[in-house]
PDB file of C-alpha atoms in Angstrom:
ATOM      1  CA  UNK A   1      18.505  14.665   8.885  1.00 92.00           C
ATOM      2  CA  UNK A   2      17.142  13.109   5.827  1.00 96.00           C
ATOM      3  CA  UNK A   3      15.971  15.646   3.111  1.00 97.00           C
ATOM      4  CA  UNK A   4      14.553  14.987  -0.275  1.00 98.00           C
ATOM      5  CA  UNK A   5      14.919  16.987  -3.524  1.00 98.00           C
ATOM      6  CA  UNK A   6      12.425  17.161  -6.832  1.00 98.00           C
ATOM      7  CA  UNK A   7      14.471  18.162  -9.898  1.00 98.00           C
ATOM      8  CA  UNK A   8      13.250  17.715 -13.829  1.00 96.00           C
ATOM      9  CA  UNK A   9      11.506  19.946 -16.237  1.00 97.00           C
ATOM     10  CA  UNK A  10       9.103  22.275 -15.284  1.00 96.00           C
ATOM     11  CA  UNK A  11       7.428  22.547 -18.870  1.00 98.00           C
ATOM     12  CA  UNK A  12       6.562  19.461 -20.850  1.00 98.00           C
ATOM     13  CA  UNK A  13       4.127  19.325 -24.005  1.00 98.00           C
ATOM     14  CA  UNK A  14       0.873  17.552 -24.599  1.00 97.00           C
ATOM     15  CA  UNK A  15       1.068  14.028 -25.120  1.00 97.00           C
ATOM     16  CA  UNK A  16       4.847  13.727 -24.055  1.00 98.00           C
ATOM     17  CA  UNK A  17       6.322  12.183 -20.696  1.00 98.00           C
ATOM     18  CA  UNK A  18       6.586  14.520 -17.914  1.00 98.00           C
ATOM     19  CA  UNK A  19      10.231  12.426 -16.130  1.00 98.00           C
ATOM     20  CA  UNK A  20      11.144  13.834 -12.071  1.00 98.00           C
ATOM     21  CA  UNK A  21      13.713  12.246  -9.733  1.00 98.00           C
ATOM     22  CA  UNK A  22      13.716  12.824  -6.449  1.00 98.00           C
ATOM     23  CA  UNK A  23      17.244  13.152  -4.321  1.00 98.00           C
ATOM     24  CA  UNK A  24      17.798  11.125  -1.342  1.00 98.00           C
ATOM     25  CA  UNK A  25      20.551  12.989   1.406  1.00 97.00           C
ATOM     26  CA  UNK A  26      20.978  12.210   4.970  1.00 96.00           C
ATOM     27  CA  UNK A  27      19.500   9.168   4.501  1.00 94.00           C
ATOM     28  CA  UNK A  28      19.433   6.096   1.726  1.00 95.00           C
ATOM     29  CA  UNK A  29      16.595   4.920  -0.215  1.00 96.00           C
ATOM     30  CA  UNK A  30      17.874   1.417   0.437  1.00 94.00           C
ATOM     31  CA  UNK A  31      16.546   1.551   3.637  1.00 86.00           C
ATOM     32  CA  UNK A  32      14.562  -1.004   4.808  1.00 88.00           C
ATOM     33  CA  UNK A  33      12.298   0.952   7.263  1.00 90.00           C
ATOM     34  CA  UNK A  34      10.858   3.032   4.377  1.00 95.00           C
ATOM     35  CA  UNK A  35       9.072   3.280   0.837  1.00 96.00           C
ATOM     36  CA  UNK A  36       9.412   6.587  -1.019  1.00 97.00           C
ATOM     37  CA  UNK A  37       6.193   8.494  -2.553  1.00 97.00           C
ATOM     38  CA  UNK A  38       5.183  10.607  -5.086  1.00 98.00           C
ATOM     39  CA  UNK A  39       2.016  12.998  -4.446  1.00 98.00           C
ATOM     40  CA  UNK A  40       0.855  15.889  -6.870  1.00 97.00           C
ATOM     41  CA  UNK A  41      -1.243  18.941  -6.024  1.00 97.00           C
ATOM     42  CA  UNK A  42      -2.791  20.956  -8.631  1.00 96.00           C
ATOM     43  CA  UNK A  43      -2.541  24.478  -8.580  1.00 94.00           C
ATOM     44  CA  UNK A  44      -5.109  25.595  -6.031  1.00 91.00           C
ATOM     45  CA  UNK A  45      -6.200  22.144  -5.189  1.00 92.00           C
ATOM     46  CA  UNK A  46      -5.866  19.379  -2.799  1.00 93.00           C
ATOM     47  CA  UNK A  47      -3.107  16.715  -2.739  1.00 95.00           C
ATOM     48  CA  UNK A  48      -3.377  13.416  -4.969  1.00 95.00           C
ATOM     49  CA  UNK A  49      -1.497  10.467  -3.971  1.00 94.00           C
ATOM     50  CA  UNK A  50       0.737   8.927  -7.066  1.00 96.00           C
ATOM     51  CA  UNK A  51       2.359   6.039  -6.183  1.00 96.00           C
ATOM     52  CA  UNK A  52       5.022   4.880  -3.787  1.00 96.00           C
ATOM     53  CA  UNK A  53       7.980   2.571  -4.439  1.00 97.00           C
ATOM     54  CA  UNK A  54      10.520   0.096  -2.041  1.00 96.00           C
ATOM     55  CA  UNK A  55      14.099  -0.086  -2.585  1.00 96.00           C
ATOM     56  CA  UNK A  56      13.684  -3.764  -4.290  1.00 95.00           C
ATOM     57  CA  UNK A  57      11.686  -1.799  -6.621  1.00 95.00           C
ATOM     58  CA  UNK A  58       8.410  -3.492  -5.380  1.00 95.00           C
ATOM     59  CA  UNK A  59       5.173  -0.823  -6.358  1.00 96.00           C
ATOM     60  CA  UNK A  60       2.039   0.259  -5.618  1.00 94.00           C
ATOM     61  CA  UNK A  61       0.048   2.947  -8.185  1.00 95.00           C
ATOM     62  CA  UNK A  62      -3.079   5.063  -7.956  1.00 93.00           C
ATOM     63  CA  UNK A  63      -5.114   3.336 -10.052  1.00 92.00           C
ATOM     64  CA  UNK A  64      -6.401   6.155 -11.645  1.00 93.00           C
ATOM     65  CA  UNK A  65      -2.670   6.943 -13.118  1.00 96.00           C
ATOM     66  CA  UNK A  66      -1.871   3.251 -12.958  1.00 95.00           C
ATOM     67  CA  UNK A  67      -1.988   2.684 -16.892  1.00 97.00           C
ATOM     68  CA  UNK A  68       0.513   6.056 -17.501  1.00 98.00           C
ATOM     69  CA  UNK A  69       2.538   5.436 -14.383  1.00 98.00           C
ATOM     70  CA  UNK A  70       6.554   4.248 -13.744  1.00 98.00           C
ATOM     71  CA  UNK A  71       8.163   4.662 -10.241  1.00 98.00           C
ATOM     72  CA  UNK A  72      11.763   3.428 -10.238  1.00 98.00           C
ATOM     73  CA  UNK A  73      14.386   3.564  -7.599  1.00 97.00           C
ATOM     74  CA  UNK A  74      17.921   3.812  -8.250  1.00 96.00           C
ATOM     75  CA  UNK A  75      19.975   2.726  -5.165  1.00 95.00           C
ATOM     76  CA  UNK A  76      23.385   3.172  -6.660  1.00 96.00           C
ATOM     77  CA  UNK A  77      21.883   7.187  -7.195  1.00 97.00           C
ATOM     78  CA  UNK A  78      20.025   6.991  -3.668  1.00 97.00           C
ATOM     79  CA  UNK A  79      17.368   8.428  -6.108  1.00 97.00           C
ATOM     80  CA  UNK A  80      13.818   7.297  -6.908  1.00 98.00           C
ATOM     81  CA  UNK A  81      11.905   8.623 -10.078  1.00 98.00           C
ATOM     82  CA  UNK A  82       8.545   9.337 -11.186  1.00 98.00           C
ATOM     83  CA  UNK A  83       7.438   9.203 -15.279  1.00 98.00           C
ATOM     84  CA  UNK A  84       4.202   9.982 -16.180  1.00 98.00           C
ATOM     85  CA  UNK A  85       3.039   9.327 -19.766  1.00 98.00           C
ATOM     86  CA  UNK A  86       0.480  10.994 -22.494  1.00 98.00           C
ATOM     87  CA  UNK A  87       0.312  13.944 -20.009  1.00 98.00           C
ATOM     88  CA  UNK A  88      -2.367  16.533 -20.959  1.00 98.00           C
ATOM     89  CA  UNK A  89      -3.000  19.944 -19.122  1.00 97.00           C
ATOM     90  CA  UNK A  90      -4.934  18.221 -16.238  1.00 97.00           C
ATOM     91  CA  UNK A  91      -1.674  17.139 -15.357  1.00 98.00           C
ATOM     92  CA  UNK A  92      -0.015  20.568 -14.148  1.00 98.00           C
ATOM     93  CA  UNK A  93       0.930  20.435 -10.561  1.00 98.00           C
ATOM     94  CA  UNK A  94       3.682  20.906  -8.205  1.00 98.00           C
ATOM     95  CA  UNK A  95       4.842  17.237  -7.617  1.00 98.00           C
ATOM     96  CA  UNK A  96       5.934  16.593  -4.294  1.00 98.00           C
ATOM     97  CA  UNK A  97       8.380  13.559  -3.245  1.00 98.00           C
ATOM     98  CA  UNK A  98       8.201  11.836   0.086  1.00 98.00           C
ATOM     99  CA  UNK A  99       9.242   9.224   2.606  1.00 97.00           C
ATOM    100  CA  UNK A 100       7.227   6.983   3.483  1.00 96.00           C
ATOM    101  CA  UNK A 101       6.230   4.913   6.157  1.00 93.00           C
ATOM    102  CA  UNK A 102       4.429   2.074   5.538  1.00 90.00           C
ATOM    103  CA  UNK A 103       3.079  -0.844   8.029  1.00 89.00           C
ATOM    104  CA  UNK A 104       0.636  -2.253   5.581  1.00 87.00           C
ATOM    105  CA  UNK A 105      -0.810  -1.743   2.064  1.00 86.00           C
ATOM    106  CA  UNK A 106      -3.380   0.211   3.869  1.00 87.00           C
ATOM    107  CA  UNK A 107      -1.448   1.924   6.748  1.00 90.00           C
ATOM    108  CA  UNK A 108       0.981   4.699   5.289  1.00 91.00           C
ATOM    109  CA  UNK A 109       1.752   8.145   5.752  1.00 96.00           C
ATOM    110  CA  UNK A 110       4.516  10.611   4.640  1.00 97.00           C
ATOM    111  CA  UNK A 111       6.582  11.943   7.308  1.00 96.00           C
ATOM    112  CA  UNK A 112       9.582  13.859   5.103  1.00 97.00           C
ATOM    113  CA  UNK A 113       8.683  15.886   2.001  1.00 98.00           C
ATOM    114  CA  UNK A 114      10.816  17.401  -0.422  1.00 98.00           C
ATOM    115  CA  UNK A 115       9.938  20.951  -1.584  1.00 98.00           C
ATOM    116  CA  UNK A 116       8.154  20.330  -4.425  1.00 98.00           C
ATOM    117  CA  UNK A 117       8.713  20.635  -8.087  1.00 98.00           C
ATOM    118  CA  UNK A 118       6.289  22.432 -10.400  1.00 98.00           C
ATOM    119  CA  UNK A 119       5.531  21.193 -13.847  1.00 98.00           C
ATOM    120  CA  UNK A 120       3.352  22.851 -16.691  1.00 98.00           C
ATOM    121  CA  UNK A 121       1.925  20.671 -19.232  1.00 98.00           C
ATOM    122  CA  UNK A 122       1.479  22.988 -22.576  1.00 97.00           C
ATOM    123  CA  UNK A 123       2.778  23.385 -26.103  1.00 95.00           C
TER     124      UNK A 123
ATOM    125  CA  UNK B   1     -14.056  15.557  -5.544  1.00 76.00           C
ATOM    126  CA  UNK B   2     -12.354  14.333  -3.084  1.00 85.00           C
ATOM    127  CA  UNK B   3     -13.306  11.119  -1.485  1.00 89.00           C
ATOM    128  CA  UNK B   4     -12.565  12.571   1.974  1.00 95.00           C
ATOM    129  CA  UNK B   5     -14.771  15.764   2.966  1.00 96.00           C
ATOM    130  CA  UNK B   6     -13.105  18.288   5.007  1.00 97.00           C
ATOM    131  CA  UNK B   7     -14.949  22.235   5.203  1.00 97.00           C
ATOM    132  CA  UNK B   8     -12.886  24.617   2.894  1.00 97.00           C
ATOM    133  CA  UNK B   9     -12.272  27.261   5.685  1.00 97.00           C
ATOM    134  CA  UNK B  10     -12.486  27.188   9.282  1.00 98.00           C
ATOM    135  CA  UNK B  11     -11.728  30.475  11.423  1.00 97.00           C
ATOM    136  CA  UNK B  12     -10.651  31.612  15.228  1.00 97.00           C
ATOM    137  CA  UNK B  13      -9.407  33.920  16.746  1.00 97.00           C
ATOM    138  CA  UNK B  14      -6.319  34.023  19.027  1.00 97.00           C
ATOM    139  CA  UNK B  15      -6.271  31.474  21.553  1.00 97.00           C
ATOM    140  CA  UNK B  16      -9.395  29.477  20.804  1.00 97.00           C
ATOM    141  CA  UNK B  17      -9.823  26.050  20.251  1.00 97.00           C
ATOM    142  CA  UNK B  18     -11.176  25.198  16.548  1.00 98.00           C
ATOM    143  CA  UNK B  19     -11.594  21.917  14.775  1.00 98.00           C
ATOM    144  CA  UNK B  20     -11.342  20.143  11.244  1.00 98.00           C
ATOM    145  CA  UNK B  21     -13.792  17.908  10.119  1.00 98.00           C
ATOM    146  CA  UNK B  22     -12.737  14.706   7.615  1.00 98.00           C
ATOM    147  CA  UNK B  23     -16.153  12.665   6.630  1.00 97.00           C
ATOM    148  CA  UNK B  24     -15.784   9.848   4.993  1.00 96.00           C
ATOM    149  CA  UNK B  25     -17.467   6.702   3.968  1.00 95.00           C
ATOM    150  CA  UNK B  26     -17.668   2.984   4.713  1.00 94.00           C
ATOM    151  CA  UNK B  27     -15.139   2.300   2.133  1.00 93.00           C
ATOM    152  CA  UNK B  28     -12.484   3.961   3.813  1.00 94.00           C
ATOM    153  CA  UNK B  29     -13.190   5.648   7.239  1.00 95.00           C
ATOM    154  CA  UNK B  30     -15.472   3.779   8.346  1.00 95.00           C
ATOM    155  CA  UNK B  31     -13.815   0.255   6.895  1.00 94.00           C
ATOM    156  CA  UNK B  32     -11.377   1.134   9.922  1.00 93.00           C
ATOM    157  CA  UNK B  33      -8.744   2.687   7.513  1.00 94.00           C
ATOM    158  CA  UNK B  34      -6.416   5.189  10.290  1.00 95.00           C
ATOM    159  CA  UNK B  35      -6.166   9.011   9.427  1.00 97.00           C
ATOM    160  CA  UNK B  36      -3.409  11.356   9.249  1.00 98.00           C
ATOM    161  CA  UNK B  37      -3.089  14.662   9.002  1.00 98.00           C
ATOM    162  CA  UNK B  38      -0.958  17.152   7.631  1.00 98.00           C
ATOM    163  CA  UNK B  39       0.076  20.653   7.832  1.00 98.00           C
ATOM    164  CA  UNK B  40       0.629  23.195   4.573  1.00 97.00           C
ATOM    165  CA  UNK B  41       2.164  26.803   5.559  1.00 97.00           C
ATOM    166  CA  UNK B  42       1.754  29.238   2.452  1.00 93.00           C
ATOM    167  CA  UNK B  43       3.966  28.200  -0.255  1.00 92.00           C
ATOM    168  CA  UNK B  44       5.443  24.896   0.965  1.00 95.00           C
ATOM    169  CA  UNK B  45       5.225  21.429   1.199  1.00 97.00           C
ATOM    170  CA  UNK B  46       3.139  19.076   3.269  1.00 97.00           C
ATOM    171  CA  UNK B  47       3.799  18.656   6.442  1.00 98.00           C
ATOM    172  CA  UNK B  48       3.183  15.405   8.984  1.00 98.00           C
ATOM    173  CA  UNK B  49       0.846  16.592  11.695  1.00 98.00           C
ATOM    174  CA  UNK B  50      -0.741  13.670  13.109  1.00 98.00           C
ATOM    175  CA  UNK B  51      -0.313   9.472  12.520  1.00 97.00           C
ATOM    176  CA  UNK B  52      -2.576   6.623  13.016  1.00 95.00           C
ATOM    177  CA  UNK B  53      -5.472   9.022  13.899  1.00 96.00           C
ATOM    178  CA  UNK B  54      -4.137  10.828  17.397  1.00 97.00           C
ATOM    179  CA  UNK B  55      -0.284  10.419  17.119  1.00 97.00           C
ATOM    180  CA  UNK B  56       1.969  13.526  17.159  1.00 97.00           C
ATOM    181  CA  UNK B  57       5.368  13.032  15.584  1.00 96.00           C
ATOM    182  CA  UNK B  58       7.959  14.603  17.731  1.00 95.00           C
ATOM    183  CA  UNK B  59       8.051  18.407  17.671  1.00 95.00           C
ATOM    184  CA  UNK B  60       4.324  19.030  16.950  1.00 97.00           C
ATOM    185  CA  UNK B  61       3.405  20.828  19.558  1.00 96.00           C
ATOM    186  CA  UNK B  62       0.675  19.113  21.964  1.00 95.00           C
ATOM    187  CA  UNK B  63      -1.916  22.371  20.773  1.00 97.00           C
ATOM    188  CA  UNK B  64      -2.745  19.626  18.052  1.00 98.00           C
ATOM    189  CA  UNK B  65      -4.587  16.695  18.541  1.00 98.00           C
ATOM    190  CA  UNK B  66      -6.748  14.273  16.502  1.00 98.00           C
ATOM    191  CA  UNK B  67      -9.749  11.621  17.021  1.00 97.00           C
ATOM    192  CA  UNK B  68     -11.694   8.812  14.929  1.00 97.00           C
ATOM    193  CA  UNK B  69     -15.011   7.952  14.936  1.00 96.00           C
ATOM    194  CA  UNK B  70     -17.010   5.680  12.819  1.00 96.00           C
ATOM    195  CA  UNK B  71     -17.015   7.160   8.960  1.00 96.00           C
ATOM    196  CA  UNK B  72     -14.919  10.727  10.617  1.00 97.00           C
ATOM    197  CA  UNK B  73     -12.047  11.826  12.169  1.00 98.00           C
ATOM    198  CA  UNK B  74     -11.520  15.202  13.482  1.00 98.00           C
ATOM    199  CA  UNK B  75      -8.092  17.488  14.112  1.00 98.00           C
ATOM    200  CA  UNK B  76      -8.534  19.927  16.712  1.00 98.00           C
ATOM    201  CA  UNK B  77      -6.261  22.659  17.425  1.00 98.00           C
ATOM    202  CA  UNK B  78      -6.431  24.630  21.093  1.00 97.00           C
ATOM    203  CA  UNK B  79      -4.949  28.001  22.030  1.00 97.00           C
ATOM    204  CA  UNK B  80      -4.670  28.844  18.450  1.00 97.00           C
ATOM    205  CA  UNK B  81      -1.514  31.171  17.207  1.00 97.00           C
ATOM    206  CA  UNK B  82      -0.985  33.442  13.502  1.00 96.00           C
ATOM    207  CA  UNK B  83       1.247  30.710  12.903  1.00 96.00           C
ATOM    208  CA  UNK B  84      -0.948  27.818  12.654  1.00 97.00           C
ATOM    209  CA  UNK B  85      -3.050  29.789   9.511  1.00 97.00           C
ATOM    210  CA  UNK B  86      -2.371  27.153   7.109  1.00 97.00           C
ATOM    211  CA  UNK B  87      -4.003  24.495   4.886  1.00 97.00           C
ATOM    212  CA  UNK B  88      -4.993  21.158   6.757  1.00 98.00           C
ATOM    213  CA  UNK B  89      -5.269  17.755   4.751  1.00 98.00           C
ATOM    214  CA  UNK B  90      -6.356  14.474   6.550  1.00 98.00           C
ATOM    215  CA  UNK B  91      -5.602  11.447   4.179  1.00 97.00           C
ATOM    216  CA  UNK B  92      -6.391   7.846   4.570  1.00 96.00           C
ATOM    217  CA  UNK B  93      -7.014   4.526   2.506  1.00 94.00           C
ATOM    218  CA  UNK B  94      -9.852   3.479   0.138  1.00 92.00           C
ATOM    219  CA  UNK B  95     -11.243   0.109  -0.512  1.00 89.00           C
ATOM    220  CA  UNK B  96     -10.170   1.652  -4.229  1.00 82.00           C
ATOM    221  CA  UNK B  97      -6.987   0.356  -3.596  1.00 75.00           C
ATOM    222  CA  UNK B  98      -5.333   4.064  -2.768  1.00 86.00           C
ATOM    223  CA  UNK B  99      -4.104   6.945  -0.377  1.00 89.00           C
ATOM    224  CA  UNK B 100      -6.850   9.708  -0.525  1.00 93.00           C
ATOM    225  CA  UNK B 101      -6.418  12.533   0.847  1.00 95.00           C
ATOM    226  CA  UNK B 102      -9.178  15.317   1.892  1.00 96.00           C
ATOM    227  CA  UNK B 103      -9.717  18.428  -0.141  1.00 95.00           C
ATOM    228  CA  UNK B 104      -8.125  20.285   2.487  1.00 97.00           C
ATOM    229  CA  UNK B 105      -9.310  23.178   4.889  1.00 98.00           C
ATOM    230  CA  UNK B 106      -7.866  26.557   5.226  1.00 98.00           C
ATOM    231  CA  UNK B 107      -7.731  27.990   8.520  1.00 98.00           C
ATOM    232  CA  UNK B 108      -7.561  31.767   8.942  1.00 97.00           C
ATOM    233  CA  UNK B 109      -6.407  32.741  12.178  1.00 96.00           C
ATOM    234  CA  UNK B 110      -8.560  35.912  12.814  1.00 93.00           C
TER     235      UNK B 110
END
């Protein structure tokens, strides 16, 4: 059974990179059947989808993060990372990894999540 | 705000049937964009409910159930049970080029 682990800092300052990787087990990110997600939720708020990446590293961004956005996938790892740049406090949020299925650049959903990571943007 | 709308609390009591609204727009709903749904217990991650509007993955029990119509899509939940208080998210695609997701409902099970 495939699971997914968030590990990285949980405090980053103002203006730096906040930098996550999620751990693949049970299963490999080189998998063709599936692209792996990032999603963010706020602390009492909703979920916002980040970004989702395929093993040949192909990409697809929010494009309201686009322009501070990098999703990489490291196959050799069976890991996948997230880095997002000039982060402010808006930013603070347990960051979720995820599997993802994906039929078409409009038809995807996340069917494994990892537990979540929380990060706190503040000096 | 979130481009879906769902209500921020829905209630019901043991056993009854309630439902979870997720009102969208022509630029995502209603373009024909599918809608899934998700479960979130207290304190931990997402969880896939429903796919492509009315599919249950396996091991969701048949209690839940969900439906599309023009800009909406609903998740209904029958014979409710304390277990099934939780937050509910539908999420779709925007002509934006995204995955939105709904602000989420919480359901008290009263």
């Amino acid at each position: 059974q495939v699971q997914l682990q968030e590990s990285g800092p949980g405090l980053v300052k103002p203006s730096e990179t906040l930098s996550l990787t999620c751990t693949v087990s049970g299963g490999s990110v080189s998998s063709g059947s599936y692209y792996w997600s990032w999603i963010r939720q706020p602390p009492g708020k909703g979920l916002e989808w980040i970004g989702y990446i395929y093993y040949s590293g192909s990409t697809n961004y929010n494009p309201s993060l686009k322009s501070r956005v990098t999703i990489s996938v490291d196959t050799s790892k069976n890991q996948f990372s997230l880095k997002l740049s000039s982060v402010t406090a808006a930013d603070t949020a347990v960051y979720y990894c995820a599997r993802t299925l994906r039929f078409s650049y409009y038809y995807y959903y996340m069917d494994v999540w990892g537990k979540g990571t929380t990060v706190t943007v503040s000096s | 705000q979130s481009v879906l709308t769902q209500p921020p609390s829905v209630s019901g009591a043991p056993g009854q049937r309630v439902t979870i609204s997720c009102t969208g727009s022509s630029s995502n709903i209603g373009a024909g964009y599918d809608v899934h749904w998700y479960q979130q217990l207290p304190g931990t991650a997402p969880k896939l409910l429903i796919y492509g509007n009315s599919n249950r993955p396996s091991g969701v029990p048949d209690r839940f159930s969900g439906s599309k119509s023009g800009t909406s899509a609903s998740l209904a939940i029958t014979g409710l049970q304390a277990e099934d208080e939780a937050d509910y998210y539908c999420q779709s695609y925007d002509s934006s080029l995204r995955g939105v997701f709904g602000g989420g409902t919480k359901l008290t099970v009263l």
